[in-house]
Amino acid sequence: DYIYGYENGYVLMTKDSSFIPGKGYWVKTKNLTSTGHLILNKYGDPCWMPKITSSFDLDLSKMDKFIVTDSTGYSQTLYVSNTDVDTLMLNLNLDLPPIFSEIDFDSRFEYNEYVKKVSADSGSIDLNILVHTNSYPVSLVWELNPENGINYSFINDSGTGKISASLNELSQLTFYNLNDNMIKLSAMATDRNGLSNTPLKFDLYQNYPNPFNPVTIIKYDIVKVQDVKVTIYDILGREVKTLVNEQQQPGSYTIKWDASNVSSGVYFYQLKSKDYINTKKMILLK
């Protein structure tokens, strides 16, 4: 169970947080069949504010931190946890409260996540940040804890595919507009020995689902640093879409193809790098 406050952005209330008179709070329970109590002492000293008793004690300060701020000063802090290091997060899923139309600013990870979980076994994952604001520019800054062993990249979608840049080489990103109201990042965690969970060989897996309508998932493995291109072709061999066109680190990758704007039929997807090329067939049924 957990509680959020709001101060120009949602804030997770931990066991050391305090309720402030006149403020509103959002409470979520994991088990709707159980009962519980939130007890406040209305007769306390005027300077005293009741403490929250939480069923868990998260230490957000040790997690990697991403701060999204718009031009009016509204800000949201989001967190990333390496569950190989922070085992408390293994069985926790922290979702943010719903987005309300009256709110001028909101930012969260895709799927309403407040804390995104990664591990060495998860390979490279999408770390997309949704931003709701009309006040540009929007800035993204980050504070990374080296003990978490997570490598991040900023993904810039271009007409020729995805171009990535390591966040370790940057200090801040500023956006004057956002396609799909989204900042696209990727994350890959290393294991406790400081090594990524590197696949043993290049591989391209069958897409899932297949047949599909309209979105399908494509997974592949890279064993060493190489320029990688993933391309969709139609049955006549014409290029339909470039999904990836970037240098990638060793690891397992997952990408999505949304075929909403093409017709039903047989398509092919190809993984191409310096040392590997493979093509597989998939079927779009609408």
PDB file of C-alpha atoms in Angstrom:
ATOM      1  CA  ASP A   1       0.000   0.000   0.000  1.00  0.00           C
ATOM      2  CA  TYR A   2       1.266   3.488  -0.716  1.00  0.00           C
ATOM      3  CA  ILE A   3       0.291   7.145  -0.660  1.00  0.00           C
ATOM      4  CA  TYR A   4       1.095  10.065  -2.972  1.00  0.00           C
ATOM      5  CA  GLY A   5       1.068  13.773  -2.292  1.00  0.00           C
ATOM      6  CA  TYR A   6       1.227  16.509  -4.923  1.00  0.00           C
ATOM      7  CA  GLU A   7       3.616  19.456  -5.009  1.00  0.00           C
ATOM      8  CA  ASN A   8       3.981  20.664  -8.610  1.00  0.00           C
ATOM      9  CA  GLY A   9       4.202  16.924  -9.358  1.00  0.00           C
ATOM     10  CA  TYR A  10       3.394  13.656  -7.578  1.00  0.00           C
ATOM     11  CA  VAL A  11       5.557  12.705  -4.585  1.00  0.00           C
ATOM     12  CA  LEU A  12       5.632   9.255  -2.972  1.00  0.00           C
ATOM     13  CA  MET A  13       4.997   9.493   0.769  1.00  0.00           C
ATOM     14  CA  THR A  14       7.355   7.197   2.688  1.00  0.00           C
ATOM     15  CA  LYS A  15       7.182   6.271   6.369  1.00  0.00           C
ATOM     16  CA  ASP A  16       9.068   9.469   7.246  1.00  0.00           C
ATOM     17  CA  SER A  17       6.734  11.744   5.276  1.00  0.00           C
ATOM     18  CA  SER A  18       4.111  13.939   6.900  1.00  0.00           C
ATOM     19  CA  PHE A  19       0.562  14.968   6.071  1.00  0.00           C
ATOM     20  CA  ILE A  20       0.105  18.719   5.684  1.00  0.00           C
ATOM     21  CA  PRO A  21      -3.270  20.204   6.710  1.00  0.00           C
ATOM     22  CA  GLY A  22      -5.355  21.315   3.740  1.00  0.00           C
ATOM     23  CA  LYS A  23      -3.502  19.120   1.237  1.00  0.00           C
ATOM     24  CA  GLY A  24      -5.076  16.206  -0.627  1.00  0.00           C
ATOM     25  CA  TYR A  25      -3.542  12.730  -0.868  1.00  0.00           C
ATOM     26  CA  TRP A  26      -4.013   9.698  -3.077  1.00  0.00           C
ATOM     27  CA  VAL A  27      -4.031   6.279  -1.404  1.00  0.00           C
ATOM     28  CA  LYS A  28      -3.658   2.967  -3.237  1.00  0.00           C
ATOM     29  CA  THR A  29      -4.008  -0.473  -1.696  1.00  0.00           C
ATOM     30  CA  LYS A  30      -2.650  -3.678  -3.202  1.00  0.00           C
ATOM     31  CA  ASN A  31      -5.395  -5.873  -1.769  1.00  0.00           C
ATOM     32  CA  LEU A  32      -8.968  -4.598  -1.911  1.00  0.00           C
ATOM     33  CA  THR A  33     -10.205  -7.589   0.118  1.00  0.00           C
ATOM     34  CA  SER A  34      -8.177  -6.651   3.196  1.00  0.00           C
ATOM     35  CA  THR A  35      -8.915  -3.958   5.767  1.00  0.00           C
ATOM     36  CA  GLY A  36      -6.601  -1.397   7.269  1.00  0.00           C
ATOM     37  CA  HIS A  37      -6.497   1.863   9.186  1.00  0.00           C
ATOM     38  CA  LEU A  38      -4.918   5.262   8.649  1.00  0.00           C
ATOM     39  CA  ILE A  39      -4.988   6.996  12.037  1.00  0.00           C
ATOM     40  CA  LEU A  40      -4.484  10.753  12.445  1.00  0.00           C
ATOM     41  CA  ASN A  41      -4.262  12.560  15.785  1.00  0.00           C
ATOM     42  CA  LYS A  42      -6.271  15.775  15.500  1.00  0.00           C
ATOM     43  CA  TYR A  43      -5.281  16.847  19.028  1.00  0.00           C
ATOM     44  CA  GLY A  44      -1.554  17.018  18.356  1.00  0.00           C
ATOM     45  CA  ASP A  45       0.633  20.073  18.808  1.00  0.00           C
ATOM     46  CA  PRO A  46       0.041  22.662  16.026  1.00  0.00           C
ATOM     47  CA  CYS A  47       3.595  22.130  14.809  1.00  0.00           C
ATOM     48  CA  TRP A  48       3.173  18.359  14.834  1.00  0.00           C
ATOM     49  CA  MET A  49       2.062  16.539  11.712  1.00  0.00           C
ATOM     50  CA  PRO A  50       1.117  12.836  11.767  1.00  0.00           C
ATOM     51  CA  LYS A  51       3.614  10.383  10.370  1.00  0.00           C
ATOM     52  CA  ILE A  52       2.662   7.794   7.773  1.00  0.00           C
ATOM     53  CA  THR A  53       3.167   4.169   8.744  1.00  0.00           C
ATOM     54  CA  SER A  54       4.074   2.325   5.553  1.00  0.00           C
ATOM     55  CA  SER A  55       4.168  -1.410   4.923  1.00  0.00           C
ATOM     56  CA  PHE A  56       7.544  -0.969   3.253  1.00  0.00           C
ATOM     57  CA  ASP A  57      10.490   1.360   3.523  1.00  0.00           C
ATOM     58  CA  LEU A  58      11.770   2.417   0.128  1.00  0.00           C
ATOM     59  CA  ASP A  59      15.049   4.291  -0.103  1.00  0.00           C
ATOM     60  CA  LEU A  60      14.469   6.383  -3.200  1.00  0.00           C
ATOM     61  CA  SER A  61      17.739   8.254  -2.659  1.00  0.00           C
ATOM     62  CA  LYS A  62      19.754   5.238  -3.854  1.00  0.00           C
ATOM     63  CA  MET A  63      17.799   4.845  -7.084  1.00  0.00           C
ATOM     64  CA  ASP A  64      18.678   6.542 -10.357  1.00  0.00           C
ATOM     65  CA  LYS A  65      16.658   9.737 -10.671  1.00  0.00           C
ATOM     66  CA  PHE A  66      15.143  11.491 -13.710  1.00  0.00           C
ATOM     67  CA  ILE A  67      13.635  14.969 -13.297  1.00  0.00           C
ATOM     68  CA  VAL A  68      11.293  16.414 -15.936  1.00  0.00           C
ATOM     69  CA  THR A  69      10.557  20.166 -15.689  1.00  0.00           C
ATOM     70  CA  ASP A  70       8.517  22.465 -17.929  1.00  0.00           C
ATOM     71  CA  SER A  71       8.995  26.215 -18.454  1.00  0.00           C
ATOM     72  CA  THR A  72       6.518  27.150 -15.696  1.00  0.00           C
ATOM     73  CA  GLY A  73       8.473  25.227 -13.067  1.00  0.00           C
ATOM     74  CA  TYR A  74       6.215  22.203 -12.757  1.00  0.00           C
ATOM     75  CA  SER A  75       8.398  19.180 -12.157  1.00  0.00           C
ATOM     76  CA  GLN A  76       8.150  15.419 -11.752  1.00  0.00           C
ATOM     77  CA  THR A  77      10.862  13.129 -10.407  1.00  0.00           C
ATOM     78  CA  LEU A  78      10.880   9.532 -11.636  1.00  0.00           C
ATOM     79  CA  TYR A  79      13.070   6.666 -10.463  1.00  0.00           C
ATOM     80  CA  VAL A  80      14.780   3.580 -11.874  1.00  0.00           C
ATOM     81  CA  SER A  81      15.677   0.600  -9.687  1.00  0.00           C
ATOM     82  CA  ASN A  82      18.084  -2.237 -10.448  1.00  0.00           C
ATOM     83  CA  THR A  83      16.288  -5.122  -8.728  1.00  0.00           C
ATOM     84  CA  ASP A  84      19.517  -7.141  -8.670  1.00  0.00           C
ATOM     85  CA  VAL A  85      20.735  -4.539  -6.160  1.00  0.00           C
ATOM     86  CA  ASP A  86      17.474  -3.263  -4.647  1.00  0.00           C
ATOM     87  CA  THR A  87      15.706  -6.570  -3.942  1.00  0.00           C
ATOM     88  CA  LEU A  88      12.939  -4.796  -2.002  1.00  0.00           C
ATOM     89  CA  MET A  89      11.546  -3.585  -5.329  1.00  0.00           C
ATOM     90  CA  LEU A  90      11.262  -7.093  -6.804  1.00  0.00           C
ATOM     91  CA  ASN A  91       7.650  -7.609  -5.739  1.00  0.00           C
ATOM     92  CA  LEU A  92       6.559  -3.965  -5.786  1.00  0.00           C
ATOM     93  CA  ASN A  93       4.890  -2.112  -8.635  1.00  0.00           C
ATOM     94  CA  LEU A  94       4.555   1.617  -8.049  1.00  0.00           C
ATOM     95  CA  ASP A  95       1.906   3.164 -10.305  1.00  0.00           C
ATOM     96  CA  LEU A  96       1.166   6.878 -10.335  1.00  0.00           C
ATOM     97  CA  PRO A  97      -2.365   8.216  -9.741  1.00  0.00           C
ATOM     98  CA  PRO A  98      -4.554   8.808 -12.801  1.00  0.00           C
ATOM     99  CA  ILE A  99      -4.029  11.868 -14.985  1.00  0.00           C
ATOM    100  CA  PHE A 100      -6.747  14.466 -14.405  1.00  0.00           C
ATOM    101  CA  SER A 101      -7.775  16.979 -17.058  1.00  0.00           C
ATOM    102  CA  GLU A 102      -7.409  19.823 -14.543  1.00  0.00           C
ATOM    103  CA  ILE A 103      -3.678  19.141 -14.134  1.00  0.00           C
ATOM    104  CA  ASP A 104      -1.512  21.457 -16.268  1.00  0.00           C
ATOM    105  CA  PHE A 105       1.550  19.220 -16.044  1.00  0.00           C
ATOM    106  CA  ASP A 106       2.141  15.506 -15.700  1.00  0.00           C
ATOM    107  CA  SER A 107       5.066  13.229 -16.423  1.00  0.00           C
ATOM    108  CA  ARG A 108       5.466   9.503 -15.840  1.00  0.00           C
ATOM    109  CA  PHE A 109       7.006   6.410 -17.312  1.00  0.00           C
ATOM    110  CA  GLU A 110       4.935   4.566 -19.883  1.00  0.00           C
ATOM    111  CA  TYR A 111       2.243   2.355 -18.304  1.00  0.00           C
ATOM    112  CA  ASN A 112       1.833   4.838 -15.403  1.00  0.00           C
ATOM    113  CA  GLU A 113       5.014   3.726 -13.646  1.00  0.00           C
ATOM    114  CA  TYR A 114       6.666   5.891 -10.982  1.00  0.00           C
ATOM    115  CA  VAL A 115       9.602   3.507 -10.451  1.00  0.00           C
ATOM    116  CA  LYS A 116      10.846   1.535 -13.449  1.00  0.00           C
ATOM    117  CA  LYS A 117      12.494  -1.812 -12.680  1.00  0.00           C
ATOM    118  CA  VAL A 118      15.452  -3.231 -14.609  1.00  0.00           C
ATOM    119  CA  SER A 119      17.842  -6.128 -14.061  1.00  0.00           C
ATOM    120  CA  ALA A 120      20.717  -7.846 -15.841  1.00  0.00           C
ATOM    121  CA  ASP A 121      18.293 -10.521 -17.055  1.00  0.00           C
ATOM    122  CA  SER A 122      15.935  -7.988 -18.628  1.00  0.00           C
ATOM    123  CA  GLY A 123      18.489  -6.918 -21.257  1.00  0.00           C
ATOM    124  CA  SER A 124      17.895  -3.578 -22.950  1.00  0.00           C
ATOM    125  CA  ILE A 125      14.464  -2.150 -22.152  1.00  0.00           C
ATOM    126  CA  ASP A 126      12.495   0.875 -23.308  1.00  0.00           C
ATOM    127  CA  LEU A 127      12.385   3.670 -20.753  1.00  0.00           C
ATOM    128  CA  ASN A 128       9.834   5.984 -22.302  1.00  0.00           C
ATOM    129  CA  ILE A 129       8.783   9.085 -20.343  1.00  0.00           C
ATOM    130  CA  LEU A 130       5.381  10.597 -21.134  1.00  0.00           C
ATOM    131  CA  VAL A 131       5.053  14.373 -20.741  1.00  0.00           C
ATOM    132  CA  HIS A 132       1.765  16.299 -20.557  1.00  0.00           C
ATOM    133  CA  THR A 133       2.307  20.066 -20.775  1.00  0.00           C
ATOM    134  CA  ASN A 134       1.722  23.060 -23.018  1.00  0.00           C
ATOM    135  CA  SER A 135       4.667  24.965 -21.534  1.00  0.00           C
ATOM    136  CA  TYR A 136       7.839  24.350 -23.512  1.00  0.00           C
ATOM    137  CA  PRO A 137      10.762  24.037 -23.396  1.00  0.00           C
ATOM    138  CA  VAL A 138      10.886  20.884 -21.266  1.00  0.00           C
ATOM    139  CA  SER A 139      14.135  19.824 -19.616  1.00  0.00           C
ATOM    140  CA  LEU A 140      15.293  16.392 -18.506  1.00  0.00           C
ATOM    141  CA  VAL A 141      18.122  16.082 -15.980  1.00  0.00           C
ATOM    142  CA  TRP A 142      19.317  12.962 -14.223  1.00  0.00           C
ATOM    143  CA  GLU A 143      21.248  11.835 -11.172  1.00  0.00           C
ATOM    144  CA  LEU A 144      22.765   8.369 -11.590  1.00  0.00           C
ATOM    145  CA  ASN A 145      24.083   6.169  -8.792  1.00  0.00           C
ATOM    146  CA  PRO A 146      27.096   4.186 -10.118  1.00  0.00           C
ATOM    147  CA  GLU A 147      26.320   1.384  -7.649  1.00  0.00           C
ATOM    148  CA  ASN A 148      23.177   0.586  -9.638  1.00  0.00           C
ATOM    149  CA  GLY A 149      25.224  -0.287 -12.718  1.00  0.00           C
ATOM    150  CA  ILE A 150      22.651   0.891 -15.273  1.00  0.00           C
ATOM    151  CA  ASN A 151      23.633   2.302 -18.666  1.00  0.00           C
ATOM    152  CA  TYR A 152      21.196   4.706 -20.339  1.00  0.00           C
ATOM    153  CA  SER A 153      20.776   5.990 -23.876  1.00  0.00           C
ATOM    154  CA  PHE A 154      18.616   8.738 -25.334  1.00  0.00           C
ATOM    155  CA  ILE A 155      16.787   7.568 -28.455  1.00  0.00           C
ATOM    156  CA  ASN A 156      16.221  10.140 -31.190  1.00  0.00           C
ATOM    157  CA  ASP A 157      13.808   8.851 -33.832  1.00  0.00           C
ATOM    158  CA  SER A 158      14.774  10.142 -37.252  1.00  0.00           C
ATOM    159  CA  GLY A 159      13.661   9.423 -40.774  1.00  0.00           C
ATOM    160  CA  THR A 160      16.370   6.766 -41.066  1.00  0.00           C
ATOM    161  CA  GLY A 161      15.609   5.033 -37.775  1.00  0.00           C
ATOM    162  CA  LYS A 162      16.793   5.404 -34.214  1.00  0.00           C
ATOM    163  CA  ILE A 163      19.956   7.269 -33.289  1.00  0.00           C
ATOM    164  CA  SER A 164      21.141   6.856 -29.703  1.00  0.00           C
ATOM    165  CA  ALA A 165      23.433   8.841 -27.408  1.00  0.00           C
ATOM    166  CA  SER A 166      24.747   7.703 -24.043  1.00  0.00           C
ATOM    167  CA  LEU A 167      23.476   9.720 -21.081  1.00  0.00           C
ATOM    168  CA  ASN A 168      26.887   9.231 -19.471  1.00  0.00           C
ATOM    169  CA  GLU A 169      28.217  11.653 -22.095  1.00  0.00           C
ATOM    170  CA  LEU A 170      25.496  14.270 -21.499  1.00  0.00           C
ATOM    171  CA  SER A 171      24.291  16.316 -18.529  1.00  0.00           C
ATOM    172  CA  GLN A 172      20.868  17.581 -19.617  1.00  0.00           C
ATOM    173  CA  LEU A 173      18.418  17.377 -22.493  1.00  0.00           C
ATOM    174  CA  THR A 174      16.122  20.233 -23.549  1.00  0.00           C
ATOM    175  CA  PHE A 175      13.075  19.726 -25.771  1.00  0.00           C
ATOM    176  CA  TYR A 176      11.177  22.467 -27.610  1.00  0.00           C
ATOM    177  CA  ASN A 177       8.584  19.942 -28.741  1.00  0.00           C
ATOM    178  CA  LEU A 178       8.074  16.219 -28.255  1.00  0.00           C
ATOM    179  CA  ASN A 179       6.828  13.725 -30.799  1.00  0.00           C
ATOM    180  CA  ASP A 180       3.936  11.769 -29.258  1.00  0.00           C
ATOM    181  CA  ASN A 181       4.563  13.720 -26.002  1.00  0.00           C
ATOM    182  CA  MET A 182       7.303  11.238 -25.185  1.00  0.00           C
ATOM    183  CA  ILE A 183      10.997  11.239 -24.252  1.00  0.00           C
ATOM    184  CA  LYS A 184      12.492   7.965 -25.463  1.00  0.00           C
ATOM    185  CA  LEU A 185      15.278   6.361 -23.449  1.00  0.00           C
ATOM    186  CA  SER A 186      16.664   2.862 -23.119  1.00  0.00           C
ATOM    187  CA  ALA A 187      18.302   1.177 -20.137  1.00  0.00           C
ATOM    188  CA  MET A 188      20.521  -1.857 -19.647  1.00  0.00           C
ATOM    189  CA  ALA A 189      21.700  -3.116 -16.261  1.00  0.00           C
ATOM    190  CA  THR A 190      24.945  -4.933 -15.541  1.00  0.00           C
ATOM    191  CA  ASP A 191      25.207  -7.883 -13.187  1.00  0.00           C
ATOM    192  CA  ARG A 192      26.938  -7.729  -9.810  1.00  0.00           C
ATOM    193  CA  ASN A 193      30.282  -8.502 -11.422  1.00  0.00           C
ATOM    194  CA  GLY A 194      29.932  -5.409 -13.571  1.00  0.00           C
ATOM    195  CA  LEU A 195      29.203  -7.422 -16.702  1.00  0.00           C
ATOM    196  CA  SER A 196      26.090  -7.190 -18.818  1.00  0.00           C
ATOM    197  CA  ASN A 197      24.073 -10.342 -19.374  1.00  0.00           C
ATOM    198  CA  THR A 198      25.572 -10.776 -22.846  1.00  0.00           C
ATOM    199  CA  PRO A 199      24.049 -13.344 -25.224  1.00  0.00           C
ATOM    200  CA  LEU A 200      26.340 -16.074 -26.556  1.00  0.00           C
ATOM    201  CA  LYS A 201      25.422 -15.542 -30.206  1.00  0.00           C
ATOM    202  CA  PHE A 202      23.623 -13.224 -32.590  1.00  0.00           C
ATOM    203  CA  ASP A 203      19.990 -14.193 -32.970  1.00  0.00           C
ATOM    204  CA  LEU A 204      16.729 -12.943 -34.432  1.00  0.00           C
ATOM    205  CA  TYR A 205      13.581 -14.439 -32.937  1.00  0.00           C
ATOM    206  CA  GLN A 206      10.169 -15.011 -34.456  1.00  0.00           C
ATOM    207  CA  ASN A 207       7.887 -12.070 -33.849  1.00  0.00           C
ATOM    208  CA  TYR A 208       5.025 -12.414 -31.389  1.00  0.00           C
ATOM    209  CA  PRO A 209       2.117 -12.517 -31.875  1.00  0.00           C
ATOM    210  CA  ASN A 210       2.136 -13.860 -35.406  1.00  0.00           C
ATOM    211  CA  PRO A 211      -0.232 -13.376 -37.178  1.00  0.00           C
ATOM    212  CA  PHE A 212      -0.816  -9.968 -35.546  1.00  0.00           C
ATOM    213  CA  ASN A 213      -3.054  -6.878 -35.677  1.00  0.00           C
ATOM    214  CA  PRO A 214      -1.707  -4.206 -35.580  1.00  0.00           C
ATOM    215  CA  VAL A 215       1.246  -4.417 -33.135  1.00  0.00           C
ATOM    216  CA  THR A 216       3.866  -7.141 -32.881  1.00  0.00           C
ATOM    217  CA  ILE A 217       7.026  -7.648 -30.818  1.00  0.00           C
ATOM    218  CA  ILE A 218      10.444  -8.415 -32.318  1.00  0.00           C
ATOM    219  CA  LYS A 219      13.330  -9.659 -30.168  1.00  0.00           C
ATOM    220  CA  TYR A 220      16.985 -10.086 -31.093  1.00  0.00           C
ATOM    221  CA  ASP A 221      20.415 -10.616 -29.513  1.00  0.00           C
ATOM    222  CA  ILE A 222      23.672  -8.740 -30.147  1.00  0.00           C
ATOM    223  CA  VAL A 223      26.975 -10.225 -28.914  1.00  0.00           C
ATOM    224  CA  LYS A 224      29.325  -7.282 -29.511  1.00  0.00           C
ATOM    225  CA  VAL A 225      29.245  -3.578 -30.268  1.00  0.00           C
ATOM    226  CA  GLN A 226      28.088  -3.090 -33.846  1.00  0.00           C
ATOM    227  CA  ASP A 227      25.992  -0.883 -36.083  1.00  0.00           C
ATOM    228  CA  VAL A 228      22.580  -2.564 -36.162  1.00  0.00           C
ATOM    229  CA  LYS A 229      19.704  -2.094 -38.572  1.00  0.00           C
ATOM    230  CA  VAL A 230      16.236  -3.641 -38.293  1.00  0.00           C
ATOM    231  CA  THR A 231      14.061  -3.101 -41.353  1.00  0.00           C
ATOM    232  CA  ILE A 232      10.545  -4.090 -42.426  1.00  0.00           C
ATOM    233  CA  TYR A 233       9.941  -5.085 -46.075  1.00  0.00           C
ATOM    234  CA  ASP A 234       6.792  -5.925 -47.995  1.00  0.00           C
ATOM    235  CA  ILE A 235       6.361  -9.066 -50.111  1.00  0.00           C
ATOM    236  CA  LEU A 236       7.835  -7.253 -53.149  1.00  0.00           C
ATOM    237  CA  GLY A 237      11.016  -6.385 -51.241  1.00  0.00           C
ATOM    238  CA  ARG A 238      10.185  -2.710 -50.840  1.00  0.00           C
ATOM    239  CA  GLU A 239      11.305  -1.068 -47.610  1.00  0.00           C
ATOM    240  CA  VAL A 240       8.311  -0.242 -45.405  1.00  0.00           C
ATOM    241  CA  LYS A 241       9.867   0.929 -42.147  1.00  0.00           C
ATOM    242  CA  THR A 242      13.264   1.165 -40.460  1.00  0.00           C
ATOM    243  CA  LEU A 243      12.799   0.320 -36.789  1.00  0.00           C
ATOM    244  CA  VAL A 244      16.438   0.526 -35.668  1.00  0.00           C
ATOM    245  CA  ASN A 245      19.498   2.152 -37.234  1.00  0.00           C
ATOM    246  CA  GLU A 246      22.130   2.713 -34.576  1.00  0.00           C
ATOM    247  CA  GLN A 247      25.223   1.390 -32.852  1.00  0.00           C
ATOM    248  CA  GLN A 248      24.187  -1.014 -30.091  1.00  0.00           C
ATOM    249  CA  GLN A 249      25.927  -2.580 -27.131  1.00  0.00           C
ATOM    250  CA  PRO A 250      25.899  -6.352 -26.517  1.00  0.00           C
ATOM    251  CA  GLY A 251      22.580  -7.475 -25.083  1.00  0.00           C
ATOM    252  CA  SER A 252      19.040  -8.628 -25.756  1.00  0.00           C
ATOM    253  CA  TYR A 253      16.683  -6.126 -27.386  1.00  0.00           C
ATOM    254  CA  THR A 254      12.924  -5.871 -27.750  1.00  0.00           C
ATOM    255  CA  ILE A 255      11.195  -3.555 -30.228  1.00  0.00           C
ATOM    256  CA  LYS A 256       7.610  -3.044 -31.386  1.00  0.00           C
ATOM    257  CA  TRP A 257       6.186  -2.512 -34.839  1.00  0.00           C
ATOM    258  CA  ASP A 258       2.823  -0.798 -35.141  1.00  0.00           C
ATOM    259  CA  ALA A 259       1.425  -1.669 -38.565  1.00  0.00           C
ATOM    260  CA  SER A 260      -1.704   0.471 -38.272  1.00  0.00           C
ATOM    261  CA  ASN A 261      -0.865   2.443 -41.416  1.00  0.00           C
ATOM    262  CA  VAL A 262      -0.203  -0.495 -43.775  1.00  0.00           C
ATOM    263  CA  SER A 263      -2.497  -3.076 -45.327  1.00  0.00           C
ATOM    264  CA  SER A 264      -2.891  -6.742 -44.430  1.00  0.00           C
ATOM    265  CA  GLY A 265      -0.429  -9.167 -45.948  1.00  0.00           C
ATOM    266  CA  VAL A 266       2.927 -10.890 -45.651  1.00  0.00           C
ATOM    267  CA  TYR A 267       5.879  -8.814 -44.448  1.00  0.00           C
ATOM    268  CA  PHE A 268       9.520  -9.556 -43.698  1.00  0.00           C
ATOM    269  CA  TYR A 269      11.748  -8.150 -40.962  1.00  0.00           C
ATOM    270  CA  GLN A 270      15.516  -8.190 -41.272  1.00  0.00           C
ATOM    271  CA  LEU A 271      18.270  -7.816 -38.683  1.00  0.00           C
ATOM    272  CA  LYS A 272      21.536  -6.680 -40.251  1.00  0.00           C
ATOM    273  CA  SER A 273      24.929  -5.947 -38.701  1.00  0.00           C
ATOM    274  CA  LYS A 274      28.558  -6.319 -39.761  1.00  0.00           C
ATOM    275  CA  ASP A 275      28.755  -9.955 -38.652  1.00  0.00           C
ATOM    276  CA  TYR A 276      25.154 -11.127 -38.934  1.00  0.00           C
ATOM    277  CA  ILE A 277      22.112 -10.922 -41.167  1.00  0.00           C
ATOM    278  CA  ASN A 278      18.806 -12.753 -40.808  1.00  0.00           C
ATOM    279  CA  THR A 279      15.310 -12.293 -42.205  1.00  0.00           C
ATOM    280  CA  LYS A 280      11.999 -13.702 -40.972  1.00  0.00           C
ATOM    281  CA  LYS A 281       8.429 -13.652 -42.251  1.00  0.00           C
ATOM    282  CA  MET A 282       5.364 -12.331 -40.425  1.00  0.00           C
ATOM    283  CA  ILE A 283       1.681 -11.963 -41.273  1.00  0.00           C
ATOM    284  CA  LEU A 284      -0.503  -8.929 -40.649  1.00  0.00           C
ATOM    285  CA  LEU A 285      -4.232  -9.758 -40.465  1.00  0.00           C
ATOM    286  CA  LYS A 286      -6.716  -6.903 -40.136  1.00  0.00           C
TER     287      LYS A 286
END
